[in-house]
Short mmCIF file of C-alpha atoms and ligand atoms in Angstrom, two decimals:
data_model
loop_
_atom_site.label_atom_id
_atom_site.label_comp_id
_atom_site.label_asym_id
_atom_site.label_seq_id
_atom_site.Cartn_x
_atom_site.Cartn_y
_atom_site.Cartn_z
CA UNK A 279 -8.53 37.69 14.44
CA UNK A 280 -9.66 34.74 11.52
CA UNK A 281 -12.27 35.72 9.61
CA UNK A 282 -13.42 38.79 6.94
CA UNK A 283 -12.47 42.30 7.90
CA UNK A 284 -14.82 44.11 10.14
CA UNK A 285 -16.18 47.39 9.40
CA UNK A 286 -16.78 50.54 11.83
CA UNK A 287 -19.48 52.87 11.08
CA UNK A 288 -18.66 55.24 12.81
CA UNK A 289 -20.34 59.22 12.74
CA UNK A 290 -22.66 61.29 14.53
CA UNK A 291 -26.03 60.66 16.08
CA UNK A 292 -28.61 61.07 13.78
CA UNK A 293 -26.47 60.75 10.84
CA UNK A 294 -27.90 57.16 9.64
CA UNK A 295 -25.85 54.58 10.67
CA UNK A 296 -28.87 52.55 12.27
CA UNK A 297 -30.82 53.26 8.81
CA UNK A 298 -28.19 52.32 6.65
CA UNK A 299 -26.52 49.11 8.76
CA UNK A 300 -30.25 47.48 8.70
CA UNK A 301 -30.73 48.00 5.19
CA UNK A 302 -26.91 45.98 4.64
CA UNK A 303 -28.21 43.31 6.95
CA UNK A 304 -31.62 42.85 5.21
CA UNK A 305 -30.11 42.91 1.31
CA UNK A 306 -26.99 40.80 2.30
CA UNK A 307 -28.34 38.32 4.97
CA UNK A 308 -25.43 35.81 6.24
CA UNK A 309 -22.71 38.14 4.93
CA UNK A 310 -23.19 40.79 7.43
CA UNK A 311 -23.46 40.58 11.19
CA UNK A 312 -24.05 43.06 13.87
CA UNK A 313 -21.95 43.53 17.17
CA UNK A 314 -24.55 43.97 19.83
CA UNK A 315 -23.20 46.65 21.60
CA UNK A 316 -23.95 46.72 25.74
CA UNK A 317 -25.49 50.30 27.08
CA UNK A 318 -26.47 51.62 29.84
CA UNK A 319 -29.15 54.09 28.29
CA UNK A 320 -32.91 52.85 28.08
CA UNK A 321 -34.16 51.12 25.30
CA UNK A 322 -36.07 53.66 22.75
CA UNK A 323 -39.63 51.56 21.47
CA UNK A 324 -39.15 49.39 18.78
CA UNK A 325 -35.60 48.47 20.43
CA UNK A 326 -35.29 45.17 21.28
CA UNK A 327 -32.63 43.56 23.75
CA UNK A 328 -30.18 41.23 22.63
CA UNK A 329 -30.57 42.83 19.35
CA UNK A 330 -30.26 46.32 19.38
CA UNK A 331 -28.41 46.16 22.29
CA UNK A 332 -27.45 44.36 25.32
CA UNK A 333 -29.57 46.96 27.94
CA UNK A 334 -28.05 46.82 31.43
CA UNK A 335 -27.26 48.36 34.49
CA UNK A 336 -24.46 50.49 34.82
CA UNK A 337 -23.22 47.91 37.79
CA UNK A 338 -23.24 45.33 35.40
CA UNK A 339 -21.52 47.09 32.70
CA UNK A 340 -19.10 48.00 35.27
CA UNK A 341 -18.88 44.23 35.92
CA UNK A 342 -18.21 43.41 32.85
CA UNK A 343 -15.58 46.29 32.27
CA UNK A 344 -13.68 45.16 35.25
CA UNK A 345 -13.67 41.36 34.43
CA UNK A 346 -12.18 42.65 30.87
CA UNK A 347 -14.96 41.54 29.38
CA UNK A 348 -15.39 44.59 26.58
CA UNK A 349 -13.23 45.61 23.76
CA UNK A 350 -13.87 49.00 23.78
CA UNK A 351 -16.15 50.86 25.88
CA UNK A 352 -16.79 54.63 26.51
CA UNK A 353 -19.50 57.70 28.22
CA UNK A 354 -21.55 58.96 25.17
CA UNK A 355 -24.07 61.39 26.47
CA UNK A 356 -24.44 60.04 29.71
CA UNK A 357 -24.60 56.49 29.14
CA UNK A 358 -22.45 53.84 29.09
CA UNK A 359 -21.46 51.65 25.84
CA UNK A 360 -19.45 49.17 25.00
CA UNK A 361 -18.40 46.51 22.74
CA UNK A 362 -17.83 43.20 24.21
CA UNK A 363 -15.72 40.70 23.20
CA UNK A 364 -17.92 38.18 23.14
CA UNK A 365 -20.38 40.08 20.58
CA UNK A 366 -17.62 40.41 17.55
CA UNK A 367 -16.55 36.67 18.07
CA UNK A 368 -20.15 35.40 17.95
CA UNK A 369 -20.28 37.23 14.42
CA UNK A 370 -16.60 36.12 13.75
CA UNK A 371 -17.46 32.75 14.33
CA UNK A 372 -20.45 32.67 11.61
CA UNK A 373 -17.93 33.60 9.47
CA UNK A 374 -19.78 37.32 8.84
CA UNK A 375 -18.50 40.65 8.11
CA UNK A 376 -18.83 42.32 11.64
CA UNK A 377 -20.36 45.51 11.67
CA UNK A 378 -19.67 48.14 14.95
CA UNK A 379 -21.95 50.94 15.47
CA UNK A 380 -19.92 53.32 17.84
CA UNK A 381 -18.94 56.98 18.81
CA UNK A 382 -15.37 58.13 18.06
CA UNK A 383 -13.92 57.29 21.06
CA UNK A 384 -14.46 53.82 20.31
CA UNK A 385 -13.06 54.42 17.10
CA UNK A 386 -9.70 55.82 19.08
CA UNK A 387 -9.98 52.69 21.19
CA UNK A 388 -10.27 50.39 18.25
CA UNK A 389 -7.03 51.71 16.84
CA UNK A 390 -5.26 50.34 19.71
CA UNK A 391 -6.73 46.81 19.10
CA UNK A 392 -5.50 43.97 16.55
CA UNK A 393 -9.67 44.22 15.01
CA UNK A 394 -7.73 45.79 11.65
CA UNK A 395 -11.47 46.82 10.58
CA UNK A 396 -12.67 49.13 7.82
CA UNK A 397 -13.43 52.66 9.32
CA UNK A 398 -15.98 54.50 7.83
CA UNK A 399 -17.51 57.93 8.44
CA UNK A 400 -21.82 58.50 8.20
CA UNK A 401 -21.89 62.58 8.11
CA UNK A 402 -25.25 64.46 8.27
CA UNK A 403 -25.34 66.94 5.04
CA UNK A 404 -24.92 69.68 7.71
CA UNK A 405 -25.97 70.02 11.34
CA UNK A 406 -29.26 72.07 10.81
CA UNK A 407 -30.09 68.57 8.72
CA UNK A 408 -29.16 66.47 11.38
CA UNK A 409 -30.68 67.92 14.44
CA UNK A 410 -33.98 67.93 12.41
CA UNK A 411 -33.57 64.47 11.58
CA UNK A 412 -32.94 63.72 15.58
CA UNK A 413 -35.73 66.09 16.64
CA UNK A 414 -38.07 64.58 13.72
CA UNK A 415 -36.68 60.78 15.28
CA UNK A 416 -38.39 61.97 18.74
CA UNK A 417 -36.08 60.01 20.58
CA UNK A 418 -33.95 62.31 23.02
CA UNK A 419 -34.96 64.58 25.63
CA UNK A 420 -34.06 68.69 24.80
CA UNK A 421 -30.51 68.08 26.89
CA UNK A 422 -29.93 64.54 25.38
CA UNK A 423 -30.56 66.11 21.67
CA UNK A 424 -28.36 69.16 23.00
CA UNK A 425 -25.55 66.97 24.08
CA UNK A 426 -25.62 64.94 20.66
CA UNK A 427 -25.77 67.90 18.57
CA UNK A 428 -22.58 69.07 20.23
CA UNK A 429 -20.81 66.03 20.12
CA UNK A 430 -21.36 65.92 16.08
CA UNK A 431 -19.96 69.20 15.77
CA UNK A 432 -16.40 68.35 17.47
CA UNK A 433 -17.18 64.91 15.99
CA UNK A 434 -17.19 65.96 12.42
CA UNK A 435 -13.95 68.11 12.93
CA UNK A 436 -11.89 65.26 14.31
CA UNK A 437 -13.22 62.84 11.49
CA UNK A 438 -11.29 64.97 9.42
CA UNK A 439 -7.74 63.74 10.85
CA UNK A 440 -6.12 62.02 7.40
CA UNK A 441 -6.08 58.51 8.49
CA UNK A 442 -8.44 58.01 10.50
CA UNK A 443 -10.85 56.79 8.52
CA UNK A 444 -11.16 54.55 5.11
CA UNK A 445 -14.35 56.54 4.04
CA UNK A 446 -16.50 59.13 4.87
CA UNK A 447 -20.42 59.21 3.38
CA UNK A 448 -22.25 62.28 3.36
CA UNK A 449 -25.79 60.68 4.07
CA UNK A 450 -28.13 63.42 2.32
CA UNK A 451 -30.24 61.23 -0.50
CA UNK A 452 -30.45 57.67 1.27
CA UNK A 453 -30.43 55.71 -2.07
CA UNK A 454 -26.97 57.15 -3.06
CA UNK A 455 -25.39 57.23 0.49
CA UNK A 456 -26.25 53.20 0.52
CA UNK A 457 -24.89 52.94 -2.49
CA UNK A 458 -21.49 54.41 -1.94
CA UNK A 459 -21.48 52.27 1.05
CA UNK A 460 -21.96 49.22 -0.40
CA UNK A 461 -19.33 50.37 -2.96
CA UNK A 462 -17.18 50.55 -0.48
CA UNK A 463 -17.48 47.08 0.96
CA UNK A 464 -17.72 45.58 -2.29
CA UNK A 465 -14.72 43.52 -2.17
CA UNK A 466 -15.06 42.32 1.41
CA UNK A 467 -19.01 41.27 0.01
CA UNK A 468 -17.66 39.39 -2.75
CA UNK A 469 -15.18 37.37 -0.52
CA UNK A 470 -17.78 36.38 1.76
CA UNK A 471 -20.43 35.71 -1.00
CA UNK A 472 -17.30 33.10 -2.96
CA UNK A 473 -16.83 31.69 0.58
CA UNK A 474 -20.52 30.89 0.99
CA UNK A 475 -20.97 29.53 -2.53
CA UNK A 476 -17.58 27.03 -2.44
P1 LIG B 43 -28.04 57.04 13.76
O1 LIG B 43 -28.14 55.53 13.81
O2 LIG B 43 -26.79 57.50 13.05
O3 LIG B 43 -28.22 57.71 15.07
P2 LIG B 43 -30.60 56.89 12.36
O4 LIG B 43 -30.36 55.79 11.37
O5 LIG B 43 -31.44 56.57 13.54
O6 LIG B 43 -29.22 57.57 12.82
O7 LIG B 43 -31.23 58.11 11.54
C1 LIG B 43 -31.71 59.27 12.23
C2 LIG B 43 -33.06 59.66 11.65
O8 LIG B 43 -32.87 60.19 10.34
C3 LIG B 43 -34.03 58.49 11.53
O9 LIG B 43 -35.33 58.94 11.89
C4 LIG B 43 -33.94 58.11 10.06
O10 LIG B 43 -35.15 57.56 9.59
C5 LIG B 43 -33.64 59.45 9.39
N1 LIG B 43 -32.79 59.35 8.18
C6 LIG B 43 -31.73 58.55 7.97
N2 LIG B 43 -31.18 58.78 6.75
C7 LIG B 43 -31.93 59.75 6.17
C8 LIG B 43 -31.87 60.43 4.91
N3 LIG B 43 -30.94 60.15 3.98
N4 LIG B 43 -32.78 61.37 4.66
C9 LIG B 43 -33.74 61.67 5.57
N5 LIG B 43 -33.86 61.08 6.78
C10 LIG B 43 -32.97 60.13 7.09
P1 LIG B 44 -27.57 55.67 20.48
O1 LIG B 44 -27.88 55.99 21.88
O2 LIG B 44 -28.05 56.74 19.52
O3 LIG B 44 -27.96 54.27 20.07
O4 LIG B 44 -25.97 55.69 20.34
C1 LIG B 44 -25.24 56.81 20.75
C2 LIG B 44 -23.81 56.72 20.26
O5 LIG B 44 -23.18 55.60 20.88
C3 LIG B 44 -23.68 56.50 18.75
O6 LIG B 44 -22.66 57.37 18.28
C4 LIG B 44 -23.24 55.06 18.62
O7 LIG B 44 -22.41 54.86 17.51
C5 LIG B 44 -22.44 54.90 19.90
N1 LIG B 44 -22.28 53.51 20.32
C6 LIG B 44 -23.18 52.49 20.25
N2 LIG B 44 -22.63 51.35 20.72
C7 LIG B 44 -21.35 51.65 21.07
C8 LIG B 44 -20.27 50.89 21.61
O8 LIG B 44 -20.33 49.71 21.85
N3 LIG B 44 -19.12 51.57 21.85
C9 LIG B 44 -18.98 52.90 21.60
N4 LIG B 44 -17.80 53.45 21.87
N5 LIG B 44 -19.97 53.65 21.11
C10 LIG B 44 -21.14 53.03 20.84
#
């Protein structure tokens, strides 16, 4: 596909992917855009559709799945997601770095595509850490925060597979985890930034 390489952040609930992608598309606007993901979970407050995500019905995901629509799509804790194709091209077509939130069976799935993106890793400092960061985020009922919790664990094994991905951040002091990440984008930045400025 034309364009800069796209990244994956990829990593547990409640790691910091949300916190850390925002802060990329604040500092570097025009350089960065976000794949809005579709789900079939309900928006949290704050969350806003269209931007966060694409909220639908699971009959309409289904929809969508069937007409080929998505790139990707899998069952994270009950819920539908999915990455459409229609959400990387938009950023693709702005000429953007295209950033994917998703679980790690998108990240299987993604393998298996021609995207060639940049896969990196968001770990908790340890899961005691990160399920008080998720209970602290009041988002997610006991089971939902259960079934996250679990799927880190077997998450955080697998991202150890050599290979799989470019990177993996250990997210304990914000200020340093977003600076390793933008060291690790730095040369995709810069190409985008010379692109812009010629
Ligand atoms: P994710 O998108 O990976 O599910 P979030 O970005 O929503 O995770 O982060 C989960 C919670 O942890 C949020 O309430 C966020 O403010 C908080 N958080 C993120 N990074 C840190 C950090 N380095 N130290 C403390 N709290 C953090
Ligand atoms: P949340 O409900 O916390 O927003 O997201 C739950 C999990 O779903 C996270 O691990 C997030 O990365 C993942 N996710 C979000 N969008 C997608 C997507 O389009 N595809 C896949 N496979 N996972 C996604």
């Amino acid at each position: 596909m034309a364009g800069p390489r796209p990244v994956v952040l990829s990593g547990p609930s409640g790691a910091g992917k949300s916190t850390l992608l925002k802060r990329l598309l604040r500092d570097y606007e025009g350089v960065f855009g976000f794949s809005v993901s579709h789900t079939t979970r309900s928006p949290r407050p704050g969350e806003i559709n269209g931007k966060d995500y694409h909220f639908v019905s699971r009959e309409e995901m289904q929809r969508g799945i069937d007409k080929g629509d998505f790139i990707e799509h899998a069952v994270f804790s009950g819920n539908m997601y999915g990455t459409s194709k229609a959400a990387v091209q938009a950023v693709q077509a702005q000429n953007q770095i295209c950033i994917l939130d998703i679980d790690m069976q998108g990240v299987k799935n993604i393998k298996k595509t021609e995207l060639n993106p940049i896969y990196l890793s968001i770990h908790p400092p340890s899961v005691q850490i990160l399920e008080k960061r998720l209970r602290d985020r009041n988002t997610e009922s006991e089971d939902s925060l259960q079934k996250r919790l679990q799927a880190a664990i077997d998450d955080i094994e697998i991202s150890k597979e050599p290979g799989l991905f470019h990177k993996i951040i250990i997210n304990d002091d914000l200020e340093l985890a977003y600076s390793e990440l933008k060291g690790a984008l730095k040369e995709e930045i810069a190409l985008v930034e010379a692109s812009k400025d010629s």
